[in-house]
Amino acid sequence: MALPLKEIEEFKTKYEDIYEITIGDKEGEFSYTFIYRLIGKKEYNDIMDDEVDILQSQERVCNLCILYPEYDFTEGLAGIAEVLSNHIIHSSSLMQGQQVELLSNYREEMMIFDYQIDCIIHEAFPEYPIEEIGNWTIDKTMYYLSRAEYILKELRGVPLQYIPQEEAIPQEQQYQNTFHANKNDVSPSQMEDEGLKLIMENETKKGKQINTELSNVNDMMPELSWFASEENLKGEFD
């Protein structure tokens, strides 16, 4: 049963970014579709800090973040909680090395003129959030930028210098002796393997083939097309 658009909008208002994932067999006889939200860093750490086994941790992640439908992960099909929890954690950028990569991407954005001027305008006019400034028309943006430059340079004495993109500091220099990204990060497809293996063990006995491709939120639910896809590391920051 599809989730009514009204409830989707309520979830979107409450959690900003929500995602859909479907796990099923190729015959279409076995299919589970879940809508979930991201897990916060503190929520994740609280679960990981508790002295419980990995299965219980996975179930707790699912119980916390799965918005629809209600599902008993303790009594349900083996492997479902593992697949879902891995995708929730990955979508939330909490896998090892993801935060460094994400920060690197956003730092590279700051070498682009458009993003620099958003910050300059926000500094002069803090009542406008950066996200709102980014949605302005070019004419309005340039109008406020001209005023922001005057306020900062002439009235506050703040030196302004735009950084051309070609002058960006090489990433290896930015992170030398500071961050060490994990070169052996597990891909989403690799994360699924163990959980899907458990599901397959149950379903192959019934002569079914399991579909290991997880559906994109926009393909499965057109009404979710406004929401960020989990394949993009950008979403709530846009």
XYZ file of N, CA and C in Angstrom:
714
model
N 0.847 -1.195 0.000
C 0.000 0.000 0.000
C 0.877 1.239 0.000
N 0.635 2.137 -0.959
C 1.445 3.345 -1.074
C 1.128 4.313 0.058
N 2.138 5.018 0.485
C 1.962 5.996 1.548
C 1.308 7.244 0.969
N 0.234 7.759 1.594
C -0.435 8.961 1.082
C 0.525 10.147 1.006
N 0.318 10.988 0.000
C 1.181 12.147 -0.207
C 1.207 13.052 1.021
N 0.074 13.181 1.708
C 0.010 14.035 2.888
C 0.993 13.568 3.950
N 1.065 12.251 4.163
C 1.992 11.726 5.161
C 3.439 11.903 4.717
N 3.685 11.776 3.416
C 5.033 12.004 2.900
C 5.458 13.441 3.174
N 4.550 14.383 2.927
C 4.858 15.790 3.161
C 5.106 16.058 4.643
N 4.353 15.372 5.510
C 4.560 15.530 6.951
C 5.934 15.011 7.360
N 6.328 13.864 6.822
C 7.662 13.328 7.099
C 8.738 14.283 6.594
N 8.515 14.843 5.399
C 9.483 15.755 4.801
C 9.644 17.008 5.652
N 8.536 17.525 6.158
C 8.581 18.716 7.005
C 9.325 18.438 8.303
N 9.107 17.263 8.856
C 9.706 16.927 10.145
C 11.171 16.549 10.028
N 11.529 15.800 8.985
C 12.883 15.244 8.900
C 13.730 15.806 7.754
N 13.170 16.668 6.914
C 13.855 17.286 5.775
C 14.146 16.281 4.664
N 15.015 15.321 4.922
C 15.381 14.359 3.883
C 14.868 12.974 4.249
N 14.086 12.375 3.354
C 13.627 11.009 3.554
C 13.917 10.210 2.287
N 14.039 8.905 2.446
C 14.459 8.036 1.349
C 13.582 6.795 1.285
N 13.575 6.174 0.107
C 12.831 4.931 -0.079
C 13.767 3.849 -0.597
N 13.587 2.641 -0.110
C 14.392 1.510 -0.563
C 13.479 0.294 -0.682
N 13.670 -0.482 -1.735
C 12.870 -1.686 -1.959
C 13.783 -2.892 -2.087
N 13.445 -3.951 -1.373
C 14.173 -5.218 -1.442
C 13.167 -6.283 -1.856
N 13.463 -7.020 -2.913
C 12.498 -8.019 -3.352
C 13.087 -9.037 -4.300
N 12.258 -9.998 -4.705
C 12.693 -11.012 -5.654
C 12.288 -10.598 -7.066
N 12.933 -11.215 -8.057
C 12.699 -10.828 -9.442
C 11.312 -11.211 -9.930
N 10.704 -12.190 -9.285
C 9.361 -12.605 -9.683
C 8.292 -11.643 -9.158
N 8.663 -10.794 -8.237
C 7.713 -9.852 -7.677
C 6.838 -10.418 -6.587
N 7.131 -11.643 -6.149
C 6.329 -12.266 -5.099
C 6.791 -11.831 -3.715
N 8.060 -11.489 -3.612
C 8.640 -11.100 -2.329
C 9.179 -9.681 -2.469
N 8.563 -8.750 -1.775
C 8.968 -7.352 -1.914
C 8.665 -6.580 -0.635
N 9.681 -5.871 -0.152
C 9.520 -5.002 1.006
C 9.988 -3.603 0.609
N 9.137 -2.624 0.809
C 9.486 -1.232 0.534
C 9.441 -0.452 1.839
N 10.510 0.272 2.106
C 10.615 1.033 3.346
C 10.937 2.495 3.043
N 10.389 3.379 3.848
C 10.749 4.797 3.810
C 11.479 5.099 5.108
N 12.631 5.743 4.994
C 13.423 6.008 6.195
C 14.001 7.417 6.199
N 14.372 7.850 7.372
C 15.056 9.133 7.547
C 16.518 8.867 7.860
N 17.310 9.921 7.847
C 18.711 9.790 8.210
C 18.850 9.669 9.720
N 19.962 9.124 10.160
C 20.242 9.022 11.590
C 21.285 10.071 11.957
N 21.056 10.765 13.060
C 21.989 11.794 13.507
C 23.234 11.186 14.139
N 24.288 11.991 14.216
C 25.551 11.498 14.754
C 25.406 11.055 16.206
N 24.704 11.846 17.018
C 24.531 11.473 18.426
C 23.670 10.222 18.556
N 22.615 10.133 17.760
C 21.758 8.944 17.791
C 22.574 7.697 17.464
N 23.398 7.816 16.437
C 24.230 6.685 16.017
C 25.231 6.315 17.104
N 25.901 7.323 17.672
C 26.898 7.051 18.713
C 26.266 6.429 19.952
N 25.065 6.880 20.308
C 24.378 6.319 21.476
C 24.103 4.827 21.275
N 23.707 4.454 20.067
C 23.448 3.040 19.782
C 24.739 2.241 19.808
N 25.796 2.792 19.202
C 27.068 2.080 19.133
C 27.745 1.972 20.501
N 27.469 2.937 21.384
C 28.098 2.931 22.709
C 27.490 1.890 23.642
N 26.248 1.510 23.378
C 25.602 0.502 24.224
C 26.236 -0.867 23.985
N 26.332 -1.636 25.034
C 26.952 -2.958 24.936
C 25.924 -3.991 24.470
N 25.617 -3.932 23.183
C 24.698 -4.900 22.580
C 25.384 -5.493 21.355
N 24.905 -6.647 20.905
C 25.534 -7.270 19.741
C 25.151 -6.529 18.469
N 25.834 -6.858 17.376
C 25.664 -6.134 16.123
C 24.246 -6.241 15.591
N 23.612 -7.415 15.759
C 22.246 -7.598 15.275
C 21.282 -6.661 15.995
N 21.448 -6.550 17.320
C 20.590 -5.646 18.082
C 20.821 -4.195 17.679
N 22.074 -3.837 17.408
C 22.384 -2.478 16.967
C 21.703 -2.177 15.638
N 21.753 -3.137 14.714
C 21.120 -2.950 13.408
C 19.612 -2.781 13.551
N 19.014 -3.581 14.415
C 17.571 -3.489 14.624
C 17.196 -2.152 15.249
N 18.036 -1.652 16.159
C 17.749 -0.367 16.796
C 17.843 0.777 15.797
N 18.817 0.709 14.898
C 18.924 1.723 13.843
C 17.657 1.723 12.993
N 17.196 0.543 12.626
C 15.992 0.430 11.802
C 14.752 0.919 12.547
N 14.597 0.509 13.786
C 13.429 0.928 14.566
C 13.393 2.438 14.753
N 14.564 3.053 14.815
C 14.652 4.500 15.006
C 14.348 5.261 13.721
N 14.801 4.749 12.584
C 14.780 5.532 11.343
C 13.738 5.109 10.311
N 13.247 3.880 10.383
C 12.226 3.463 9.417
C 10.910 4.156 9.770
N 10.408 4.949 8.842
C 9.183 5.711 9.070
C 7.942 4.948 8.618
N 8.123 4.126 7.598
C 6.980 3.406 7.031
C 7.498 2.203 6.260
N 6.838 1.060 6.359
C 5.723 0.723 7.253
C 6.252 0.246 8.604
N 5.343 -0.086 9.500
C 5.762 -0.720 10.747
C 6.241 -2.133 10.428
N 7.351 -2.521 11.034
C 7.917 -3.837 10.725
C 8.636 -4.370 11.956
N 8.436 -5.638 12.242
C 9.094 -6.285 13.379
C 10.430 -6.850 12.906
N 11.505 -6.119 13.153
C 12.818 -6.543 12.675
C 13.390 -7.698 13.490
N 12.861 -7.906 14.688
C 13.321 -9.029 15.504
C 12.750 -10.342 14.989
N 11.481 -10.327 14.632
C 10.809 -11.541 14.175
C 10.756 -11.641 12.657
N 11.105 -10.579 11.968
C 10.987 -10.562 10.512
C 12.079 -11.351 9.813
N 12.103 -11.242 8.498
C 13.026 -11.987 7.648
C 14.473 -11.662 7.989
N 15.304 -12.698 8.132
C 16.716 -12.500 8.455
C 17.414 -11.733 7.338
N 18.217 -10.751 7.717
C 18.984 -9.985 6.741
C 18.386 -8.643 6.405
N 17.080 -8.471 6.634
C 16.431 -7.198 6.319
C 17.033 -6.064 7.141
N 17.187 -6.279 8.444
C 17.721 -5.227 9.316
C 19.138 -4.846 8.920
N 19.942 -5.843 8.519
C 21.328 -5.554 8.142
C 21.393 -4.698 6.885
N 20.628 -5.074 5.869
C 20.624 -4.307 4.620
C 20.143 -2.879 4.872
N 19.033 -2.745 5.595
C 18.472 -1.419 5.841
C 19.393 -0.554 6.687
N 19.928 -1.112 7.781
C 20.780 -0.311 8.665
C 22.033 0.157 7.940
N 22.607 -0.704 7.088
C 23.785 -0.295 6.325
C 23.474 0.872 5.396
N 22.316 0.828 4.764
C 21.955 1.919 3.856
C 21.602 3.187 4.618
N 20.980 3.055 5.760
C 20.674 4.231 6.577
C 21.963 4.913 7.014
N 22.909 4.121 7.496
C 24.187 4.670 7.963
C 24.966 5.284 6.804
N 24.956 4.610 5.650
C 25.668 5.145 4.486
C 25.019 6.439 3.997
N 23.697 6.480 3.921
C 22.994 7.692 3.498
C 23.264 8.847 4.452
N 23.501 8.520 5.721
C 23.759 9.534 6.747
C 25.219 9.960 6.803
N 26.045 9.429 5.883
C 27.484 9.772 5.804
C 28.230 9.424 7.083
N 27.873 8.295 7.686
C 28.520 7.880 8.929
C 29.440 6.680 8.748
N 29.602 6.213 7.506
C 30.581 5.166 7.255
C 31.988 5.757 7.361
N 32.956 4.917 7.697
C 34.319 5.391 7.866
C 34.823 6.046 6.581
N 35.351 7.257 6.711
C 35.910 7.976 5.576
C 34.924 8.885 4.866
N 33.623 8.691 5.080
C 32.635 9.492 4.363
C 32.661 10.959 4.770
N 32.848 11.232 6.065
C 32.821 12.614 6.520
C 33.973 13.415 5.932
N 35.141 12.790 5.845
C 36.298 13.461 5.254
C 36.033 13.761 3.784
N 35.460 12.796 3.079
C 35.160 12.985 1.659
C 34.128 14.084 1.460
N 33.104 14.087 2.320
C 32.056 15.093 2.218
C 32.612 16.484 2.483
N 33.441 16.609 3.521
C 34.062 17.898 3.834
C 34.937 18.363 2.681
N 35.661 17.431 2.081
C 36.512 17.760 0.938
C 35.681 18.315 -0.212
N 34.529 17.694 -0.472
C 33.660 18.163 -1.550
C 33.165 19.580 -1.293
N 32.760 19.848 -0.051
C 32.245 21.178 0.263
C 33.355 22.225 0.272
N 34.559 21.835 0.655
C 35.679 22.767 0.582
C 35.986 23.127 -0.864
N 35.898 22.143 -1.746
C 36.117 22.416 -3.167
C 35.058 23.374 -3.701
N 33.828 23.245 -3.208
C 32.772 24.169 -3.629
C 33.123 25.614 -3.297
N 33.825 25.808 -2.180
C 34.156 27.166 -1.760
C 35.216 27.810 -2.638
N 35.756 27.077 -3.594
C 36.643 27.664 -4.587
C 35.853 28.211 -5.781
N 34.536 28.018 -5.759
C 33.663 28.465 -6.842
C 33.044 29.805 -6.458
N 33.068 30.749 -7.382
C 32.624 32.121 -7.133
C 31.214 32.172 -6.563
N 30.293 31.394 -7.129
C 28.899 31.431 -6.682
C 28.762 31.165 -5.188
N 29.515 30.210 -4.686
C 29.412 29.862 -3.269
C 30.110 30.893 -2.383
N 31.156 31.505 -2.891
C 31.840 32.552 -2.135
C 30.920 33.753 -1.914
N 30.194 34.152 -2.962
C 29.353 35.343 -2.817
C 28.174 35.080 -1.885
N 27.687 33.838 -1.830
C 26.623 33.521 -0.870
C 27.087 33.810 0.551
N 28.326 33.436 0.854
C 28.870 33.641 2.198
C 29.116 35.118 2.482
N 29.562 35.857 1.468
C 29.810 37.293 1.646
C 28.507 38.024 1.939
N 27.465 37.695 1.181
C 26.160 38.321 1.421
C 25.641 37.967 2.808
N 25.785 36.711 3.195
C 25.311 36.284 4.516
C 26.057 37.007 5.634
N 27.346 37.244 5.461
C 28.131 37.947 6.483
C 27.630 39.374 6.663
N 27.257 40.026 5.564
C 26.764 41.403 5.647
C 25.293 41.462 6.048
N 24.538 40.459 5.638
C 23.099 40.409 5.938
C 22.768 39.062 6.585
N 23.136 38.858 7.846
C 22.976 37.543 8.501
C 21.527 37.096 8.652
N 20.589 38.004 8.435
C 19.182 37.603 8.543
C 18.755 36.682 7.400
N 19.569 36.617 6.344
C 19.271 35.728 5.223
C 20.127 34.464 5.322
N 19.520 33.300 5.503
C 20.299 32.049 5.548
C 21.003 31.802 4.217
N 22.139 31.128 4.276
C 22.890 30.826 3.058
C 22.042 30.024 2.078
N 21.238 29.089 2.586
C 20.393 28.277 1.707
C 19.404 29.145 0.937
N 18.867 30.177 1.605
C 17.918 31.079 0.943
C 18.618 31.931 -0.107
N 19.796 32.438 0.222
C 20.555 33.264 -0.727
C 20.853 32.479 -1.995
N 21.159 31.198 -1.839
C 21.476 30.368 -2.994
C 20.324 30.209 -3.969
N 19.095 30.499 -3.530
C 17.923 30.373 -4.399
C 17.494 31.696 -5.021
N 18.236 32.760 -4.733
C 17.894 34.060 -5.307
C 18.182 34.091 -6.803
N 17.528 35.046 -7.497
C 17.860 35.297 -8.898
C 19.237 35.958 -8.976
N 19.853 35.896 -10.154
C 21.161 36.514 -10.339
C 21.096 38.015 -10.083
N 20.040 38.663 -10.574
C 19.909 40.109 -10.391
C 19.864 40.476 -8.910
N 19.055 39.751 -8.138
C 18.953 40.034 -6.708
C 20.268 39.724 -6.005
N 20.920 38.637 -6.412
C 22.193 38.262 -5.796
C 23.248 39.333 -6.017
N 23.364 39.820 -7.251
C 24.368 40.844 -7.549
C 24.053 42.161 -6.843
N 22.773 42.470 -6.703
C 22.373 43.677 -5.971
C 22.861 43.606 -4.525
N 22.562 42.486 -3.865
C 22.976 42.345 -2.468
C 24.488 42.198 -2.338
N 25.132 41.578 -3.331
C 26.586 41.451 -3.268
C 27.251 42.815 -3.311
N 26.757 43.703 -4.165
C 27.343 45.046 -4.243
C 27.204 45.778 -2.911
N 26.077 45.607 -2.254
C 25.867 46.242 -0.935
C 26.723 45.563 0.131
N 26.829 44.252 0.038
C 27.636 43.522 1.019
C 29.101 43.921 0.920
N 29.608 44.059 -0.301
C 31.002 44.469 -0.482
C 31.248 45.841 0.137
N 30.323 46.750 -0.075
C 30.490 48.103 0.485
C 30.457 48.072 2.011
N 29.491 47.340 2.557
C 29.370 47.256 4.020
C 30.632 46.674 4.639
N 31.106 45.585 4.069
C 32.250 44.891 4.660
C 33.554 45.650 4.450
N 33.783 46.149 3.236
C 35.059 46.797 2.924
C 35.125 48.223 3.445
N 34.088 49.005 3.177
C 34.140 50.427 3.496
C 33.700 50.742 4.919
N 32.716 50.039 5.423
C 32.183 50.346 6.752
C 32.826 49.524 7.859
N 33.166 48.270 7.554
C 33.758 47.411 8.586
C 35.253 47.197 8.395
N 35.777 47.594 7.272
C 37.210 47.436 7.029
C 37.652 46.002 6.836
N 36.761 45.169 6.336
C 37.092 43.760 6.110
C 37.650 43.594 4.692
N 38.880 43.116 4.544
C 39.428 42.908 3.194
C 38.743 41.726 2.516
N 38.352 41.913 1.267
C 37.691 40.851 0.515
C 38.567 40.429 -0.647
N 38.693 39.130 -0.813
C 39.470 38.597 -1.926
C 38.825 37.309 -2.398
N 38.380 37.319 -3.640
C 37.790 36.119 -4.208
C 38.908 35.172 -4.621
N 38.705 33.874 -4.360
C 39.723 32.873 -4.666
C 39.355 32.170 -5.961
N 40.127 32.387 -7.036
C 39.838 31.674 -8.287
C 39.926 30.173 -8.082
N 39.116 29.425 -8.808
C 39.066 27.978 -8.623
C 40.401 27.314 -8.920
N 41.172 27.855 -9.889
C 42.438 27.232 -10.241
C 43.492 27.400 -9.161
N 43.217 28.286 -8.172
C 44.163 28.484 -7.092
C 43.819 27.663 -5.857
N 42.869 26.761 -5.999
C 42.464 25.938 -4.858
C 43.644 25.134 -4.333
N 43.706 25.017 -3.017
C 44.777 24.256 -2.388
C 44.592 22.781 -2.686
N 45.636 22.088 -3.154
C 45.509 20.648 -3.421
C 45.006 19.908 -2.197
N 44.132 18.927 -2.421
C 43.532 18.209 -1.307
C 44.555 17.490 -0.452
N 45.636 16.976 -1.079
C 46.613 16.252 -0.283
C 47.323 17.175 0.700
N 47.394 18.487 0.371
C 47.990 19.435 1.301
C 47.017 19.780 2.414
N 45.727 19.878 2.065
C 44.728 20.216 3.069
C 44.665 19.172 4.178
N 44.858 17.914 3.812
C 44.645 16.846 4.782
C 45.930 16.230 5.314
N 47.068 16.709 4.846
C 48.328 16.128 5.299
C 48.473 16.302 6.808
N 48.756 15.199 7.490
C 48.944 15.184 8.939
C 47.692 15.610 9.709
N 46.528 15.622 9.030
C 45.296 16.004 9.715
C 44.262 14.900 9.639
N 43.896 14.518 8.417
C 42.923 13.459 8.227
C 43.541 12.349 7.407
N 43.116 11.134 7.647
C 43.575 9.990 6.865
C 42.346 9.216 6.413
N 41.963 9.414 5.179
C 40.775 8.738 4.659
C 41.056 7.256 4.493
N 40.054 6.472 4.740
C 40.170 5.028 4.602
C 40.032 4.640 3.136
N 41.100 4.076 2.545
C 41.079 3.701 1.136
C 40.301 2.414 0.902
N 39.954 1.743 1.980
C 39.248 0.469 1.833
C 37.786 0.593 2.226
N 37.190 1.778 1.988
C 35.790 1.968 2.332
C 34.928 0.950 1.595
N 33.891 0.503 2.261
C 33.004 -0.495 1.676
C 31.942 0.214 0.852
N 31.724 -0.246 -0.359
C 30.717 0.347 -1.227
C 29.336 -0.133 -0.801
N 28.264 0.625 -1.181
C 26.913 0.194 -0.818
C 26.598 -1.211 -1.310
N 27.073 -1.575 -2.528
C 26.780 -2.916 -3.043
C 27.448 -3.992 -2.210
N 28.669 -3.706 -1.716
C 29.359 -4.676 -0.867
C 28.671 -4.794 0.484
N 28.142 -3.672 0.985
C 27.462 -3.691 2.274
C 26.237 -4.588 2.241
N 25.589 -4.648 1.077
C 24.356 -5.423 0.977
C 24.600 -6.922 0.988
N 25.773 -7.326 0.526
C 25.992 -8.734 0.220
C 25.650 -9.667 1.368
N 26.154 -9.355 2.573
C 25.940 -10.260 3.693
C 24.468 -10.341 4.072
N 23.812 -9.157 4.126
C 22.398 -9.170 4.479
C 21.559 -9.856 3.430
N 21.850 -9.588 2.161
C 21.093 -10.223 1.089
C 21.346 -11.719 1.030
N 22.546 -12.121 1.444
C 22.857 -13.551 1.473
C 21.923 -14.277 2.431
N 21.662 -13.646 3.589
C 20.746 -14.248 4.558
C 19.336 -14.332 3.990
N 18.923 -13.254 3.295
C 17.586 -13.259 2.709
C 17.482 -14.348 1.656
N 18.539 -14.457 0.831
C 18.537 -15.466 -0.229
C 18.430 -16.875 0.323
N 19.121 -17.122 1.451
C 19.090 -18.455 2.042
C 17.671 -18.857 2.401
N 16.870 -17.856 2.827
C 15.485 -18.145 3.175
C 14.618 -18.334 1.934
N 14.854 -17.474 0.926
C 13.943 -17.437 -0.213
C 14.269 -18.445 -1.306
N 15.533 -18.828 -1.441
C 15.877 -19.783 -2.498
C 15.253 -21.150 -2.243
N 14.957 -21.416 -0.994
C 14.281 -22.670 -0.671
C 12.896 -22.717 -1.315
N 12.360 -21.517 -1.606
C 11.040 -21.444 -2.228
C 11.159 -21.292 -3.745
N 12.381 -21.393 -4.269
C 12.584 -21.293 -5.708
C 12.515 -19.889 -6.241
N 12.828 -18.892 -5.404
C 12.746 -17.498 -5.827
C 14.139 -16.914 -6.017
N 14.237 -15.964 -6.962
C 15.476 -15.229 -7.168
C 15.327 -13.854 -6.545
N 16.361 -13.464 -5.803
C 16.287 -12.193 -5.099
C 16.840 -11.071 -5.957
N 16.113 -9.971 -6.024
C 16.572 -8.785 -6.732
C 17.442 -7.967 -5.791
N 18.725 -7.887 -6.088
C 19.652 -7.179 -5.202
C 19.799 -5.720 -5.563
N 19.087 -5.259 -6.589
C 19.160 -3.847 -6.948
C 18.131 -3.084 -6.138
N 18.589 -2.074 -5.435
C 17.718 -1.294 -4.588
C 17.211 -0.090 -5.363
N 15.915 0.143 -5.293
C 15.277 1.124 -6.153
C 15.553 2.545 -5.713
N 15.677 3.418 -6.720
C 15.829 4.842 -6.453
C 14.509 5.404 -5.969
N 14.561 6.314 -5.041
C 13.351 6.867 -4.445
C 12.458 7.504 -5.496
N 13.023 8.188 -6.495
C 12.210 8.868 -7.484
C 11.559 7.900 -8.461
N 12.200 6.747 -8.719
C 11.614 5.750 -9.606
C 10.402 5.092 -8.966
N 10.508 4.807 -7.663
C 9.454 4.068 -6.993
C 8.296 4.963 -6.585
N 8.583 6.223 -6.240
C 7.550 7.121 -5.761
C 7.716 8.477 -6.424
N 7.016 8.762 -7.513
C 7.177 10.043 -8.203
C 6.950 11.232 -7.289
N 6.068 11.076 -6.294
C 5.793 12.199 -5.410
C 6.979 12.550 -4.534
N 8.007 11.687 -4.518
C 9.207 11.980 -3.742
C 10.279 12.638 -4.600
N 9.936 13.060 -5.811
C 10.949 13.575 -6.725
C 11.553 14.874 -6.240
N 10.899 15.537 -5.278
C 11.483 16.766 -4.730
C 12.601 16.454 -3.758
N 12.648 15.248 -3.274
C 13.581 14.918 -2.212
C 14.921 14.504 -2.792
N 15.980 14.716 -2.021
C 17.321 14.352 -2.476
C 17.453 12.847 -2.581
N 18.113 12.380 -3.634
C 18.391 10.955 -3.794
C 19.562 10.569 -2.934
N 19.547 9.336 -2.407
C 20.637 8.899 -1.553
C 21.939 8.724 -2.315
N 21.879 8.733 -3.674
C 23.097 8.588 -4.448
C 23.889 9.884 -4.462
N 23.239 11.018 -4.138
C 23.948 12.289 -4.105
C 24.315 12.617 -2.680
N 25.508 13.104 -2.480
C 25.936 13.466 -1.141
C 25.444 14.849 -0.759
N 24.727 15.485 -1.672
C 24.131 16.766 -1.371
C 22.648 16.546 -1.142
N 22.045 17.352 -0.292
C 20.629 17.187 -0.037
C 20.143 18.342 0.787
N 20.223 18.196 2.086
C 19.738 19.234 2.954
C 20.580 20.490 2.901
N 21.792 20.413 2.283
C 22.661 21.583 2.221
C 22.400 22.436 1.001
N 21.607 21.888 0.065
C 21.370 22.632 -1.174
C 20.548 23.879 -0.892
